[in-house]
Short mmCIF file of C-alpha atoms in Angstrom, two decimals:
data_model
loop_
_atom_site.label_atom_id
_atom_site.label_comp_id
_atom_site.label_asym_id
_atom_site.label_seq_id
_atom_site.Cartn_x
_atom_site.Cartn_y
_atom_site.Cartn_z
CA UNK A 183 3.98 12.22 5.51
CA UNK A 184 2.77 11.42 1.98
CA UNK A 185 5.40 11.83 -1.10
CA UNK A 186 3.23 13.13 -3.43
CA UNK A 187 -0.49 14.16 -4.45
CA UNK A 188 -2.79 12.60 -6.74
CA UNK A 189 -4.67 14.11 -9.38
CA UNK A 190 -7.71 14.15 -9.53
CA UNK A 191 -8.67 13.08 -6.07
CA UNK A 192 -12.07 11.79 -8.03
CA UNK A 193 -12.94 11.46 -11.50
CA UNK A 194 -16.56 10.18 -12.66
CA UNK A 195 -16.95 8.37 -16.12
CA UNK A 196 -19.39 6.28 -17.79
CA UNK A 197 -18.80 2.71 -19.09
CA UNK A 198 -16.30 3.00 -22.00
CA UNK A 199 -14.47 5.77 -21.51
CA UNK A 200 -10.72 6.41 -20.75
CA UNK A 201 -9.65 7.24 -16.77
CA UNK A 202 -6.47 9.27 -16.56
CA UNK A 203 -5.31 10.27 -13.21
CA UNK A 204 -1.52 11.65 -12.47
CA UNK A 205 0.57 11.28 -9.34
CA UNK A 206 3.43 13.95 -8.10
CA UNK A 207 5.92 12.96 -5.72
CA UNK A 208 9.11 15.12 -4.43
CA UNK A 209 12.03 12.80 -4.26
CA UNK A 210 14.19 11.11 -6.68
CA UNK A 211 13.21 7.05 -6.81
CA UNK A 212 14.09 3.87 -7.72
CA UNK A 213 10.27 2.86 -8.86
CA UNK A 214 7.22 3.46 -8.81
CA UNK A 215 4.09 1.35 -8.16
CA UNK A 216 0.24 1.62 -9.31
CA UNK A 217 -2.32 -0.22 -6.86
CA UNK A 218 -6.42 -0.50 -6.97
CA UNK A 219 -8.31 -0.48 -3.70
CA UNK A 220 -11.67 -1.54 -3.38
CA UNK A 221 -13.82 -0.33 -0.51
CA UNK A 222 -11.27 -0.34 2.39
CA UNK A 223 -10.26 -3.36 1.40
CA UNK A 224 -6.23 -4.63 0.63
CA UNK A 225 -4.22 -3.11 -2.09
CA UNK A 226 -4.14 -5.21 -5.41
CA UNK A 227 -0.81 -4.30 -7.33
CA UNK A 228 -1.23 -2.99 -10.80
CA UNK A 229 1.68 -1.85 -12.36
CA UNK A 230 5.77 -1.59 -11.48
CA UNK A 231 7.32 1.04 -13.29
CA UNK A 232 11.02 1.78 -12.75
CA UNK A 233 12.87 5.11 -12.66
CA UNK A 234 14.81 4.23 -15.99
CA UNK A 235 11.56 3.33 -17.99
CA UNK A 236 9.65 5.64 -19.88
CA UNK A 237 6.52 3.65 -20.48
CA UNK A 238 4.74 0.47 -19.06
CA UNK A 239 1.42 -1.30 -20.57
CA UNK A 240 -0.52 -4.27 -18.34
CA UNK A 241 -3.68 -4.75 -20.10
CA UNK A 242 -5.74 -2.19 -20.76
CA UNK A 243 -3.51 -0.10 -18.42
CA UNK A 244 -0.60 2.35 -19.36
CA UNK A 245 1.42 4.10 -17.30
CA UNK A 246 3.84 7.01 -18.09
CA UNK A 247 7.12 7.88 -15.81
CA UNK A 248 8.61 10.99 -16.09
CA UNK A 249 11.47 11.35 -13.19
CA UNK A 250 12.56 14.75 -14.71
CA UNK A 251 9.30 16.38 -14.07
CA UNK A 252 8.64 13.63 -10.60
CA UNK A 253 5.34 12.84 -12.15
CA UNK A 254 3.17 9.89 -13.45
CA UNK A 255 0.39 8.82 -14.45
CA UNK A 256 -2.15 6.05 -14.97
CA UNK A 257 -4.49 5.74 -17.99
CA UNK A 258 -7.25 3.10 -17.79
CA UNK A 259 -8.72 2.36 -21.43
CA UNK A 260 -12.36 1.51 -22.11
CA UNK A 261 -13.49 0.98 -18.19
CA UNK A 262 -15.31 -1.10 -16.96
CA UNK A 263 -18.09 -0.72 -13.65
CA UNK A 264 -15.77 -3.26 -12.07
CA UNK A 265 -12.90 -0.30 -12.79
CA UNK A 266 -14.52 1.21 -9.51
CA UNK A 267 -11.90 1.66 -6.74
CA UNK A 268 -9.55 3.74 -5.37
CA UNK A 269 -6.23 3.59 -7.45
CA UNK A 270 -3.14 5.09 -5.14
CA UNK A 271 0.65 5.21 -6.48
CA UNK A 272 3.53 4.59 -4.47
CA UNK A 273 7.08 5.33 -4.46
CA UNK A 274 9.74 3.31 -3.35
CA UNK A 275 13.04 5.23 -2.81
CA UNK A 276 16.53 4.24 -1.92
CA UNK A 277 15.66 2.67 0.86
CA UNK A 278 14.01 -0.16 -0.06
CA UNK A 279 10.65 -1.73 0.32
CA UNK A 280 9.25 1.15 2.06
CA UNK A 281 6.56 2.55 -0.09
CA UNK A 282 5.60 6.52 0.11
CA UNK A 283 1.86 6.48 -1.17
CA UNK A 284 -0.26 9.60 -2.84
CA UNK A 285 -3.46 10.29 -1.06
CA UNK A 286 -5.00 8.05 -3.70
CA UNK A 287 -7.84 9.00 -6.78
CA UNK A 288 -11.64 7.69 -6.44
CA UNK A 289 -12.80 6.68 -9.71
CA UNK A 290 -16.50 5.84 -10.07
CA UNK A 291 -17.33 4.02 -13.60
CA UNK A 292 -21.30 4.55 -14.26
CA UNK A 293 -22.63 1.80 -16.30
CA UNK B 14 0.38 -19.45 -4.71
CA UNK B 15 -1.69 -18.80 -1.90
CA UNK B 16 -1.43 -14.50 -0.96
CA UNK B 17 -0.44 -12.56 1.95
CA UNK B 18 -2.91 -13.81 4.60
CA UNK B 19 -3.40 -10.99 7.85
CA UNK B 20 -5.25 -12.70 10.49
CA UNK B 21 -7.52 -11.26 12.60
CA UNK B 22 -9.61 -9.64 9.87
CA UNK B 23 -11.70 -7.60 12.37
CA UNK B 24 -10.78 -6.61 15.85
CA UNK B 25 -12.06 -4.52 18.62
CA UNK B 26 -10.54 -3.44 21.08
CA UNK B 27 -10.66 -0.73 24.27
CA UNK B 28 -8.22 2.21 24.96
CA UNK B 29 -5.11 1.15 27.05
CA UNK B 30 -4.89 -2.78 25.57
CA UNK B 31 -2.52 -4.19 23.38
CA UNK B 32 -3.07 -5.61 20.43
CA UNK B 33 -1.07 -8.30 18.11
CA UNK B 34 -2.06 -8.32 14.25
CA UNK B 35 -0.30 -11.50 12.80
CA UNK B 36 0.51 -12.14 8.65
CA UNK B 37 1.89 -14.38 6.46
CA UNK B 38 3.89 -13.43 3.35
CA UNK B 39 3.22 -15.08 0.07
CA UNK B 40 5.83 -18.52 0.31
CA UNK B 41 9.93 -17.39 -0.84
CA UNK B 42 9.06 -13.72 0.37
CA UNK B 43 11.29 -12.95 2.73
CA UNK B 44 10.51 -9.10 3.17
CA UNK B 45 7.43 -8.30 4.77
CA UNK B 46 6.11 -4.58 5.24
CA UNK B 47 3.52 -3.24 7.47
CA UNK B 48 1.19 -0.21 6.94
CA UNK B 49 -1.51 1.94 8.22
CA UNK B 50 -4.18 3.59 6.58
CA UNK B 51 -6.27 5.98 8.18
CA UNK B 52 -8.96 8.44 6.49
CA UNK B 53 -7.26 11.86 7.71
CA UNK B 54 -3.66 10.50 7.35
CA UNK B 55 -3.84 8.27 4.34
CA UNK B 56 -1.56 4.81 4.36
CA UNK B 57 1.65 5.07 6.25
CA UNK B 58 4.82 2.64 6.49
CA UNK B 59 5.32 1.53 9.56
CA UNK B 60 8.44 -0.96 9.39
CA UNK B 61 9.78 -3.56 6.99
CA UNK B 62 11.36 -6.69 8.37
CA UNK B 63 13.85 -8.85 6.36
CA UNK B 64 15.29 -12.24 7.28
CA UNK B 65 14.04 -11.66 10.97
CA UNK B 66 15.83 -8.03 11.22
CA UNK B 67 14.21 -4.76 10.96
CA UNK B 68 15.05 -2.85 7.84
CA UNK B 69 13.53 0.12 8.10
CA UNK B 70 11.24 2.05 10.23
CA UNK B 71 8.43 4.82 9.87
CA UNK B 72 7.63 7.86 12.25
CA UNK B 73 5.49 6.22 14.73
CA UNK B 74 5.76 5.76 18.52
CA UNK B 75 7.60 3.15 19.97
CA UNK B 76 3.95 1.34 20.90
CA UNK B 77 4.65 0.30 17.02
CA UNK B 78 6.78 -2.86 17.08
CA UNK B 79 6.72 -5.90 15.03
CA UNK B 80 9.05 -8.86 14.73
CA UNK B 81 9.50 -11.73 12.05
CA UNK B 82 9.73 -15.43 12.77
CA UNK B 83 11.93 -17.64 10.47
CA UNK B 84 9.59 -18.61 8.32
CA UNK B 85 8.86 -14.94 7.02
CA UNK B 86 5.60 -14.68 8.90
CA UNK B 87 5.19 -11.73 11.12
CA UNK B 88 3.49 -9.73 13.85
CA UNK B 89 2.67 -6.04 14.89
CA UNK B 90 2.35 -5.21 18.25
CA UNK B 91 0.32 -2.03 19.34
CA UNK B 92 1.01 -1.00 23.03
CA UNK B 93 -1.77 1.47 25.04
CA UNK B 94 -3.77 1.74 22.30
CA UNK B 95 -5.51 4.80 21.97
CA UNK B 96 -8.56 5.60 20.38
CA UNK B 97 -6.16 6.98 16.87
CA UNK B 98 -4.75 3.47 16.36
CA UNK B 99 -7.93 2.75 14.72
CA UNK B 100 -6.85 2.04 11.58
CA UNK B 101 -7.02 -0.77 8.59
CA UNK B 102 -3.21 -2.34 9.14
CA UNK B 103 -1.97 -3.54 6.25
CA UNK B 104 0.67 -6.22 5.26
CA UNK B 105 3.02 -6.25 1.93
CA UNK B 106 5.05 -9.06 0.94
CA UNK B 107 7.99 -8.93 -1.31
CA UNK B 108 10.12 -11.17 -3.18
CA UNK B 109 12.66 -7.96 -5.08
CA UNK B 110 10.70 -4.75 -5.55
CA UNK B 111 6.85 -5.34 -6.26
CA UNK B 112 5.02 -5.48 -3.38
CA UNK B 113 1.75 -7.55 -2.42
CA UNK B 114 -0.78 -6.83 0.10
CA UNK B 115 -2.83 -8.95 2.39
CA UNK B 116 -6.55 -7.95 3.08
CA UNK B 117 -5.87 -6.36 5.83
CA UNK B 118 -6.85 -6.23 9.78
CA UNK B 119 -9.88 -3.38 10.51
CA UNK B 120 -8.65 -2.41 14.50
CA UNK B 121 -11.87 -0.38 16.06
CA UNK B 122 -10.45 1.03 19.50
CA UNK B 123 -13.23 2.13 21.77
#
């Protein structure tokens, strides 16, 4: 069973603009991880965030952690048509390297 | 640093076979993951192996099974196959926490 939901589950923007999309999960974590999918393809990793940081930037990527609330999310500045994928987060728990993923959020950049 | 390589990339196969999906962690990982991602179900852990010993273990039948070799590489097994193990199988290496993903293997069961 998935940890969490993703939200939006697709979000539409031209060239330029900002992408924001949030991930909920139910369980408390030790981190949290941001990965980009293109077309069925494997997961690239984007982003580590850990459950005692507030705040992570990669880039033109930010991503926010708030473990009181069991939410984060991703923000993607000025896009790019190469920005196209589907971007999933994952959980990682006490257990260890076994990630929980969201259902994941489509993002199509227009040029 | 050469990635997580999965080999095969593509496979077909019919109900009832088995099937063995192979991959090879990025070099000094010693965990490697395995996952399966399905449109109605989403991407699923199926078992992380660690220095040659399974770690830990999703919800999936026991036609699941994988082992690791002591070089870190790995392979999935899938028993009887049935026509819902179609699936893009996925492989994660890691060296702490982050993990890394091979391309994956696209199974088509017929």
């Amino acid at each position: 069973s998935q940890q969490g939901e993703e939200d939006p589950q697709a979000l539409s923007i031209q060239e330029g603009e900002n992408a924001t999309m949030n991930c909920s999960y139910k369980t408390s974590i030790n981190n949290l991880q941001w990965y980009r999918q293109n077309s069925g393809r494997g997961l690239v990793h984007l982003i580590l965030i850990r459950s005692n940081e507030r705040e992570k930037h990669s880039g033109r990527l930010r991503v926010t952690l708030d473990t009181s609330k069991k939410s984060s999310s991703l923000l993607i500045t000025a896009s790019r048509a190469a920005d196209t994928a589907s971007y999933f987060c994952a959980t990682e728990g006490a257990a260890g390297n076994k990630l929980t993923f969201g259902g994941g959020t489509r993002v199509l950049v227009k040029p | 640093k050469a990635g997580v390589t999965q080999t095969p990339r593509y496979l077909i196969k019919t109900r009832g076979q088995q099937v063995t999906l192979s991959c090879s962690p990025i070099s000094g990982h010693r965990s490697v993951s395995w996952y399966q991602q399905t449109p109605g179900q989403g991407l699923q852990f199926l078992f992380e192996y660690f220095s040659e010993t399974q770690r830990n273990k999703g919800n999936f039948p026991g036609r699941f099974s994988g082992r690791q070799f002591s070089n870190s590489r790995s392979e999935m097994n899938v028993s009887t196959l049935e026509l819902g193990d179609s699936a893009l199988y996925l492989c994660a290496s890691s060296l702490v926490d982050e993990q890394f993903f091979g391309p994956g293997t696209r199974l088509t069961v017929l």
